[in-house]
Coordinates of C-alpha atoms in Angstrom, one line a residue:
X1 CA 0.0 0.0 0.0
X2 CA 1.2 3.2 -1.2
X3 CA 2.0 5.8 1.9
X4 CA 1.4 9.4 2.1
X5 CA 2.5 12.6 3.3
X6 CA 1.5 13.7 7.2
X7 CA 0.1 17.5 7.0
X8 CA 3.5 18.4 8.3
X9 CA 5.7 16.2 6.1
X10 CA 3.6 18.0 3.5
X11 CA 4.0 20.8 5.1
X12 CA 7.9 20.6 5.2
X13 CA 8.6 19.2 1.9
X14 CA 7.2 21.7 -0.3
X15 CA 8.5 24.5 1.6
X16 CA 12.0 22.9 1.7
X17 CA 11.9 22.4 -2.3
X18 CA 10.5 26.2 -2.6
X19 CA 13.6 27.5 -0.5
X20 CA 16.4 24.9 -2.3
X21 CA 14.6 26.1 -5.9
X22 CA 15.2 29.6 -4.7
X23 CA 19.1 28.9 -3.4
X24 CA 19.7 27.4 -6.6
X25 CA 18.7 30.7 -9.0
X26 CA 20.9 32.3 -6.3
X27 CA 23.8 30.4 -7.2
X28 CA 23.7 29.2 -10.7
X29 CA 23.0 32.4 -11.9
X30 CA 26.5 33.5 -11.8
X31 CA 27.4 31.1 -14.7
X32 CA 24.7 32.6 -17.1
X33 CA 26.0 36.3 -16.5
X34 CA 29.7 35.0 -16.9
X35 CA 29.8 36.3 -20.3
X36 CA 28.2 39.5 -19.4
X37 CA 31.0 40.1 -16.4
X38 CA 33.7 38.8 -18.3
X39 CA 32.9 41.6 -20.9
X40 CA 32.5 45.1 -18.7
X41 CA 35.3 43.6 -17.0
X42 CA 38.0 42.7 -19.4
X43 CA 38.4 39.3 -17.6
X44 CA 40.2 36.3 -18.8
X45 CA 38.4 33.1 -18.5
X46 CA 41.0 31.7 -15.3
X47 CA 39.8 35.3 -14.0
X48 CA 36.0 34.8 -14.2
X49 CA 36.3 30.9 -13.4
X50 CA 37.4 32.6 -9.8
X51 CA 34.3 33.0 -9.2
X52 CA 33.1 29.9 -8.8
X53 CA 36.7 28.7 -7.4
X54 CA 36.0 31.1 -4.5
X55 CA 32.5 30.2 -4.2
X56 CA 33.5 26.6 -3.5
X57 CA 36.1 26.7 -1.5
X58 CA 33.9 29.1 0.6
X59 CA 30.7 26.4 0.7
X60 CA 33.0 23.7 1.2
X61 CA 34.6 25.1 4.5
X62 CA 30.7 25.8 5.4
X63 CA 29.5 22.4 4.4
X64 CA 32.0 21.2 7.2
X65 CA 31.3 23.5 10.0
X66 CA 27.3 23.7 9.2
X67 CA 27.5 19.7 9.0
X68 CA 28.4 19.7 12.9
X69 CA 26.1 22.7 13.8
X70 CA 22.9 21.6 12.0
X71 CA 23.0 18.6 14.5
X72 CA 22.4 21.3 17.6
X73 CA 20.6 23.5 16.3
X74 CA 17.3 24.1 15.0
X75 CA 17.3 23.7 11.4
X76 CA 14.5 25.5 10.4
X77 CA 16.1 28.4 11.9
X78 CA 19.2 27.8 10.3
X79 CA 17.6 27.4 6.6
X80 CA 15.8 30.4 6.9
X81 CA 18.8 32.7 7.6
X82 CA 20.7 30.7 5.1
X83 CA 18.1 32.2 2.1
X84 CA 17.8 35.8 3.5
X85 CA 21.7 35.9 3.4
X86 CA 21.8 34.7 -0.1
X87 CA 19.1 37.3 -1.4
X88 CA 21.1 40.3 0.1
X89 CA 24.4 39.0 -1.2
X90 CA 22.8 38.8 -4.8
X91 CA 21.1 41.9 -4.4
X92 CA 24.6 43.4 -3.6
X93 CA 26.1 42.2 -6.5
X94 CA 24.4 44.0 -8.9
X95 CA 25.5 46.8 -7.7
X96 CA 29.1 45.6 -7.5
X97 CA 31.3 47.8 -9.8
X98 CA 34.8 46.3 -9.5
X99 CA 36.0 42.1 -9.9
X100 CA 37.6 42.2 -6.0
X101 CA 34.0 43.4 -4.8
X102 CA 32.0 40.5 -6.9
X103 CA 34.6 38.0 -5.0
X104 CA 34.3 38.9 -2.0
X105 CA 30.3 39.3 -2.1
X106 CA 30.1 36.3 -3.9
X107 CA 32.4 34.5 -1.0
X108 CA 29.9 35.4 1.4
X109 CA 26.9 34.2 -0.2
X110 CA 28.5 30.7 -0.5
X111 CA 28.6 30.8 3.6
X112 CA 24.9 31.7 3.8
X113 CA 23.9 29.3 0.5
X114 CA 26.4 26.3 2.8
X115 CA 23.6 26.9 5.4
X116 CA 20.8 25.2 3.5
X117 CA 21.2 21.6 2.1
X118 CA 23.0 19.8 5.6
X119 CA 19.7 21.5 7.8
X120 CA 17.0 20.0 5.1
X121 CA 18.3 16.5 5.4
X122 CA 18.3 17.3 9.4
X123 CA 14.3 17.9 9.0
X124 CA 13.9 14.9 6.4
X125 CA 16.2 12.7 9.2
X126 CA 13.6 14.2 11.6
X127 CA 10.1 13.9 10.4
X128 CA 10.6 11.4 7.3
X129 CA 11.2 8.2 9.8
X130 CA 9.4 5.9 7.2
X131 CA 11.9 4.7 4.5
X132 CA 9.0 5.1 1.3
X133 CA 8.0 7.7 2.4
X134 CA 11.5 9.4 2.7
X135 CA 12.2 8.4 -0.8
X136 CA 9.6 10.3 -2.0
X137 CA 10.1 13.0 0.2
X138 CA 14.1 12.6 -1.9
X139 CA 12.5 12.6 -5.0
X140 CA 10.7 16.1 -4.8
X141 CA 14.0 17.5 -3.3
X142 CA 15.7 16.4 -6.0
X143 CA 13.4 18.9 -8.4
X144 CA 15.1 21.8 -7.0
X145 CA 18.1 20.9 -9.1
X146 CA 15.9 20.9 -12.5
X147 CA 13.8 23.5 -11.5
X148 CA 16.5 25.9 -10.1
X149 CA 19.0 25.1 -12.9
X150 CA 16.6 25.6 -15.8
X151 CA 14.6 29.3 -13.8
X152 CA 18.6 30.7 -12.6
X153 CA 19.8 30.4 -16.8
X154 CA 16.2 31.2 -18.3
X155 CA 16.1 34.4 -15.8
X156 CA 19.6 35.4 -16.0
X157 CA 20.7 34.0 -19.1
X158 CA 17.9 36.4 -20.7
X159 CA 18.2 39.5 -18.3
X160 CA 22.1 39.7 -18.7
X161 CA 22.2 39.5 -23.1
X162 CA 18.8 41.7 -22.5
X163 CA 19.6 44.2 -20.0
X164 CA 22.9 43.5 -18.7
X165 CA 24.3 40.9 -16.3
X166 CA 23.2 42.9 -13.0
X167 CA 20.2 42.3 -13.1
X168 CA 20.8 38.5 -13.2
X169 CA 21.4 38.9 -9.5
X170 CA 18.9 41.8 -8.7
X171 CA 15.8 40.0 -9.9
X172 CA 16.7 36.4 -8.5
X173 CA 17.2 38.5 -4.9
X174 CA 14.3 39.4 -5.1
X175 CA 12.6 36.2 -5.5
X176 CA 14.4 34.6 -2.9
X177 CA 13.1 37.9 0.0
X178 CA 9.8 36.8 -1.5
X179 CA 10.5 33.0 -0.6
X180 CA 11.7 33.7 2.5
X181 CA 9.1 35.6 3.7
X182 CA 6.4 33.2 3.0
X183 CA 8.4 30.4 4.2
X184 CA 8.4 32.5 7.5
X185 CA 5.2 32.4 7.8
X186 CA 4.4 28.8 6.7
X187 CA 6.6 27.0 9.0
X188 CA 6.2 29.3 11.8
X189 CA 2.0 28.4 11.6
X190 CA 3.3 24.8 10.6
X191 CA 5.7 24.8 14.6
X192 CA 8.5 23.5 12.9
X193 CA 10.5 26.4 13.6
X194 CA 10.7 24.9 17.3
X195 CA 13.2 22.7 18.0
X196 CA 12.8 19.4 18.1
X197 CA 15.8 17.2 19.5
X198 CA 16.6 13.8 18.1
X199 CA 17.8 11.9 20.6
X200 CA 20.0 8.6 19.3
X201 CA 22.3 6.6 21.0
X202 CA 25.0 7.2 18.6
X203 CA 27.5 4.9 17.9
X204 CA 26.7 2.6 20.7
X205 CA 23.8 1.4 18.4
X206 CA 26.4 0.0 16.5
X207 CA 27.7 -3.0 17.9
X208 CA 30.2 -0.3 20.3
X209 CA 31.6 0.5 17.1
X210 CA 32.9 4.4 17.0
X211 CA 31.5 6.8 14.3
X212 CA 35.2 6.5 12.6
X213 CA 35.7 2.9 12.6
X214 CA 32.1 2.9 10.6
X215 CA 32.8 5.1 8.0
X216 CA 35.8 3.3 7.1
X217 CA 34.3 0.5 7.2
X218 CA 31.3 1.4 5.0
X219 CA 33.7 2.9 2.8
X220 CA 32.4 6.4 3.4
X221 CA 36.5 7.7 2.3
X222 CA 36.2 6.5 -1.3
X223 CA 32.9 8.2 -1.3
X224 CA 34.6 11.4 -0.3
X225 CA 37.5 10.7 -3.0
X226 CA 34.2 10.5 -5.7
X227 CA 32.2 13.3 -4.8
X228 CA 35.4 15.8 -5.1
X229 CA 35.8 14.3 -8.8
X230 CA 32.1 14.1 -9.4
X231 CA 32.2 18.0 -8.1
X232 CA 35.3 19.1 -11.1
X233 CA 32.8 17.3 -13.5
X234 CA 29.4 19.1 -12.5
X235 CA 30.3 21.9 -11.3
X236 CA 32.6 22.1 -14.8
X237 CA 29.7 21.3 -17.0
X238 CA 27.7 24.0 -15.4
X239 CA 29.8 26.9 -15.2
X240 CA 31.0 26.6 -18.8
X241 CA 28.5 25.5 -21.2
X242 CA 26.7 29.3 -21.4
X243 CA 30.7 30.0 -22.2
X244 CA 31.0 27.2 -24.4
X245 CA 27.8 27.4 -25.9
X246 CA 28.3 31.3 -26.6
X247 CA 31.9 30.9 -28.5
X248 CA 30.2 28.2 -31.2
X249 CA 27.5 30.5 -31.4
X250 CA 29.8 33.3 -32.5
X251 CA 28.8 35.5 -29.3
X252 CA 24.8 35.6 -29.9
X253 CA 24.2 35.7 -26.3
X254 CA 20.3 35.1 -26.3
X255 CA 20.8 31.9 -28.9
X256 CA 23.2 30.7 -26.8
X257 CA 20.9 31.0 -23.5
X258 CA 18.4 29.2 -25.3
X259 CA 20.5 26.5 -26.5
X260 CA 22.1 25.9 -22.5
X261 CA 18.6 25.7 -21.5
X262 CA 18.7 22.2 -23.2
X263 CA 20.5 20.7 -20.5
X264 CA 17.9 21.0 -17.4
X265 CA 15.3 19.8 -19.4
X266 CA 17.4 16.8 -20.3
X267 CA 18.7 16.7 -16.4
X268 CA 14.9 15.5 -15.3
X269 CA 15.8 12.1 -17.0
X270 CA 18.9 11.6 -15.2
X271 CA 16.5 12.3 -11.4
X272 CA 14.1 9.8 -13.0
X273 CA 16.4 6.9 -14.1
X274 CA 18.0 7.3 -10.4
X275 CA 14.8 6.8 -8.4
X276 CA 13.8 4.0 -11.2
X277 CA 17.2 2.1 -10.6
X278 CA 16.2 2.6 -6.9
X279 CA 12.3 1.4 -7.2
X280 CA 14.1 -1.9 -8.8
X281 CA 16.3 -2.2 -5.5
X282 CA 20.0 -0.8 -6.4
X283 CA 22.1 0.7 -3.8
X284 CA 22.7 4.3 -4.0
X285 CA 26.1 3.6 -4.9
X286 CA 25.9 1.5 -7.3
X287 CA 22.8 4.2 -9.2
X288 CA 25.1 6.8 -8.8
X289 CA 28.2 5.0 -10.4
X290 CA 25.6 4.0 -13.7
X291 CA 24.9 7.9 -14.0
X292 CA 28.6 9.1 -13.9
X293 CA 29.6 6.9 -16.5
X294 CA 27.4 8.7 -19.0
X295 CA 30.3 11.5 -18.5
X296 CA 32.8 8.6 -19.7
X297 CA 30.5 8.0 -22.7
X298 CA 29.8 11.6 -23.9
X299 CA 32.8 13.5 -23.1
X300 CA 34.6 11.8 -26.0
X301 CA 32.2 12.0 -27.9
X302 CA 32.5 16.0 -27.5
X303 CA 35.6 15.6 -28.7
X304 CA 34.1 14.9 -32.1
X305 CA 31.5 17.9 -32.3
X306 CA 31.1 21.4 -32.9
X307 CA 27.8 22.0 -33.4
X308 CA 25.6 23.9 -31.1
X309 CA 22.2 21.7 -30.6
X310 CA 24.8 18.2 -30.9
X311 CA 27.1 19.9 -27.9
X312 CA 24.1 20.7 -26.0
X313 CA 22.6 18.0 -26.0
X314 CA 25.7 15.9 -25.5
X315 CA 26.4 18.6 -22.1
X316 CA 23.0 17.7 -21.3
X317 CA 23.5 14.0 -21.0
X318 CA 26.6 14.4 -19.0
X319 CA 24.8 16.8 -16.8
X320 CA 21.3 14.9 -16.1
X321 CA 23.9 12.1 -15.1
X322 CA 25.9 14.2 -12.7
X323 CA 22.7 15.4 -11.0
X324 CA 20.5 12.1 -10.9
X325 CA 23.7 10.6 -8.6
X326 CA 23.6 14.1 -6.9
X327 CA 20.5 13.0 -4.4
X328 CA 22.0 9.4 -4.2
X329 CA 25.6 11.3 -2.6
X330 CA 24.0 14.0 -0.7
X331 CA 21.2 12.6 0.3
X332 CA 20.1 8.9 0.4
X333 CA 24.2 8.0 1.6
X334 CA 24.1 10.4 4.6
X335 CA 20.9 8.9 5.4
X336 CA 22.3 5.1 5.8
X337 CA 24.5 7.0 8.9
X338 CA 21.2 8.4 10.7
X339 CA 21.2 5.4 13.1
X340 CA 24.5 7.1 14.5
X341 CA 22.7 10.3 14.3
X342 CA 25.0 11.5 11.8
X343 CA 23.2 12.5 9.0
X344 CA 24.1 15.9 9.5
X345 CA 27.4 15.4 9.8
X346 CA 28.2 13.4 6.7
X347 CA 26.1 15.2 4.6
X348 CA 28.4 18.1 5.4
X349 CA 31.1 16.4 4.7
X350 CA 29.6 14.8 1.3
X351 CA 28.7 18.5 0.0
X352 CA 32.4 20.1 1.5
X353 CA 34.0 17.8 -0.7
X354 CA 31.9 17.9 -3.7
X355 CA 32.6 21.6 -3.4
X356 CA 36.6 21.2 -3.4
X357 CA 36.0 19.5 -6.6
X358 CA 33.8 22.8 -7.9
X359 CA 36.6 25.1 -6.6
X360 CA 38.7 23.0 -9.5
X361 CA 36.1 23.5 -11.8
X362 CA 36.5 27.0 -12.0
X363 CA 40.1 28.5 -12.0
X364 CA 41.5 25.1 -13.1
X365 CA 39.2 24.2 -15.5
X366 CA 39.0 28.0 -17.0
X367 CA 42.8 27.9 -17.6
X368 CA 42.5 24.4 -19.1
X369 CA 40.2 25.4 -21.6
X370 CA 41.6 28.5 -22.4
X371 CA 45.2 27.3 -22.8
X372 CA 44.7 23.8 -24.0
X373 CA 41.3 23.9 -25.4
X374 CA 37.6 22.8 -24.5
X375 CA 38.6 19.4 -25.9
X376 CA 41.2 18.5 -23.2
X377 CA 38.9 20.1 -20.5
X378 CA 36.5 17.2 -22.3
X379 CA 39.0 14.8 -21.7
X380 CA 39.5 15.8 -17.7
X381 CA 36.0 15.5 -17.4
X382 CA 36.3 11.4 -18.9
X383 CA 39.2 10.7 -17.1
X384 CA 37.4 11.8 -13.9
X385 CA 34.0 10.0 -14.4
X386 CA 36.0 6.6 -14.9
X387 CA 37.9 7.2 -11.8
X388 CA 34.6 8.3 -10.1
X389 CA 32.9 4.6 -11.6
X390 CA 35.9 2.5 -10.5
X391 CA 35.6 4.1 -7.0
X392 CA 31.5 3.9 -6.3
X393 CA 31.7 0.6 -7.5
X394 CA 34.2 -0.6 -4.3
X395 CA 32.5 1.9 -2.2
X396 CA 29.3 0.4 -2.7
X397 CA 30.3 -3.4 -2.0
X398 CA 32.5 -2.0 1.4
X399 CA 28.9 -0.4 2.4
X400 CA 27.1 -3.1 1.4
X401 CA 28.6 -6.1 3.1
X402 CA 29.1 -4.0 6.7
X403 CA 25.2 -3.0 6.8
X404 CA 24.4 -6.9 5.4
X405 CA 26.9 -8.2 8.7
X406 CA 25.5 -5.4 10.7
X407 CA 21.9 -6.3 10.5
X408 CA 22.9 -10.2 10.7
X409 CA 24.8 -9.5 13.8
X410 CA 21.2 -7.9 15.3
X411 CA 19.2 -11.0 14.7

């Protein structure tokens, strides 16, 4: 029998894919206005790829420190600042008039955007105790990737070839002070901005085991090791294809837009084939390993390419494969560890390290394809998605046989 949403879970869910939606056009539209900045600017590409190198590094560090915070605090809360932060930080930027200014504004609104995702698995951890009905709970999350990508290009992509690139941050602020004052009000009427303590006996429920000794032994490091590669890969897709796009096009900024908005569209199959795999019984390891190895299939054949709808489409693919293993990493992994209570924790960690690999993305994947070409920053992103394969694959037989020996050992 098919279960439903509580009121509350309802409640919580489509409030906490309103709010991600609304992070996501506060962070991806840097990438459509790239163009736009590196113009007024005079920037080279390793120059604008700093952006998103800074923006990284930043979330990353706040990935780690939100990750131990969102377990002692009330996440709610914490979600709620994270959004207003990010809509005056955007709002600030389009009034930015010099490249230091844009990186340090943008380096603060990756701290408030790092103190969103670890505090909405928190709230899932908390109120989704029913494994289907987590899923699904997973699954609508999991929009806010398709739905933010496709809204942060379509709006900014447009207003920066229309209007200029400062108003790519201007408008999106203002749709996230919008969001976060009606998310104010919903989940104060809803009472889940009260705190609600989950109380777990840690790693004691574990045989004795200590937190450590399990994430070894699940193979929780080569998970780390994948999500910084699967991060260069994404993260590299993302912030270059308006670029990419826009040189084939010979500089016709609004065919170009319309061409990148290819690959969110296309990114809904890559969700969809994850939560299939899933329905069928696959571990999220092994789902996430299938979808990375469409960057193994595509990027070389990138290579062989140069026409627009061909190289969107083939981005596209790469990119719907990149973000249907994104909710198996940072979200249905970390969950496995909530019987340690440490789904905050490893979430953070998951998304730090993701970001590291974005930080590489941007100033050392700029300088590739600006010294060496888009077809050897093609040939990193291969290389990378094979290594990432290779890497889920022993991950996911590690994790695997400890939870299979952990649940024999209880009966």
């Amino acid at each position: 029998m098919k279960k439903t949403f509580s009121p509350l879970q309802r409640t919580l869910v489509l409030t906490c894919t309103v709010i991600y939606t609304a992070a996501y056009i506060c962070r991806l539209n840097a990438s459509a206005a790239l163009s736009g900045i590196m113009g007024e600017l005079s920037l080279s590409m390793g120059q604008a790829g700093a952006l998103q190198t800074v923006f990284a590094a930043v979330y990353a560090v706040g990935q780690l420190v939100n990750g131990v915070i969102v377990d002692r605090v009330n996440p709610a809360k914490y979600m709620l600042l994270g959004i207003l932060g990010s809509a005056l930080c955007n709002f600030m930027m389009g009034f930015c008039g010099a490249f230091p200014a844009l990186i340090a504004v943008w380096a603060l609104n990756a701290a408030f955007q790092s103190m969103m995702w670890t505090p909405i698995m928190r709230l899932v951890a908390l109120h989704f105790k029913d494994i289907q009905v987590r899923e699904r709970a997973n699954m609508m999350l999991a929009l806010t990737l398709i739905v933010g990508h496709f809204l942060a290009w379509a709006i900014s992509g447009f207003l920066s070839a229309r209007v200029g690139w400062r108003y790519s941050f201007i408008v999106p602020a203002c749709v996230a002070f919008a969001v976060f004052a009606g998310s104010v009000y919903v989940l104060e009427r809803s009472g889940l901005c009260h705190y609600e303590k989950d109380v777990r006996a840690g790693a004691a429920a574990l045989s004795g085991e200590g937190t450590a000794s399990v994430l070894v032994s699940t193979g929780f490091f080569l998970v780390l090791i994948t999500c910084m590669l699967y991060g260069f890969i994404r993260d590299g897709v993302v912030t270059w294809t308006p670029t990419i796009l826009n040189q084939i096009g010979g500089g016709e900024a609004v065919t170009s837009t319309a061409f990148s908005l290819i690959l969110p569209l296309i990114n809904i199959s890559g969700v969809i084939t994850g939560f299939t795999l899933r329905r069928r019984g696959a571990r999220p390891h092994g789902v996430a390993a299938a979808l990375m190895a469409l960057a193994v299939i595509c990027a070389p054949v990138l290579m062989l390419t140069s026409g627009m709808l061909q190289t969107a489409v083939l981005l596209g693919l790469i990119c719907a494969g990149m973000y249907g293993a994104n909710t198996m990493l940072t979200a249905l992994i970390p969950l496995e560890y909530n019987c340690v209570g440490k789904t905050g924790m490893t979430a953070g960690l998951i998304d730090s390290v993701i970001y590291a690999g974005s930080a590489l993305a941007g100033v050392f994947g700029g300088s590739i394809y600006e010294t060496l070409g888009r077809n050897t920053l093609y040939g990193t992103w291969a290389a990378a998605g094979l290594a990432s394969v290779a890497l889920m694959t022993a991950a996911g037989r590690m994790s695997a046989r400890y939870w299979r020996a952990h649940r024999n050992s209880e009966t």
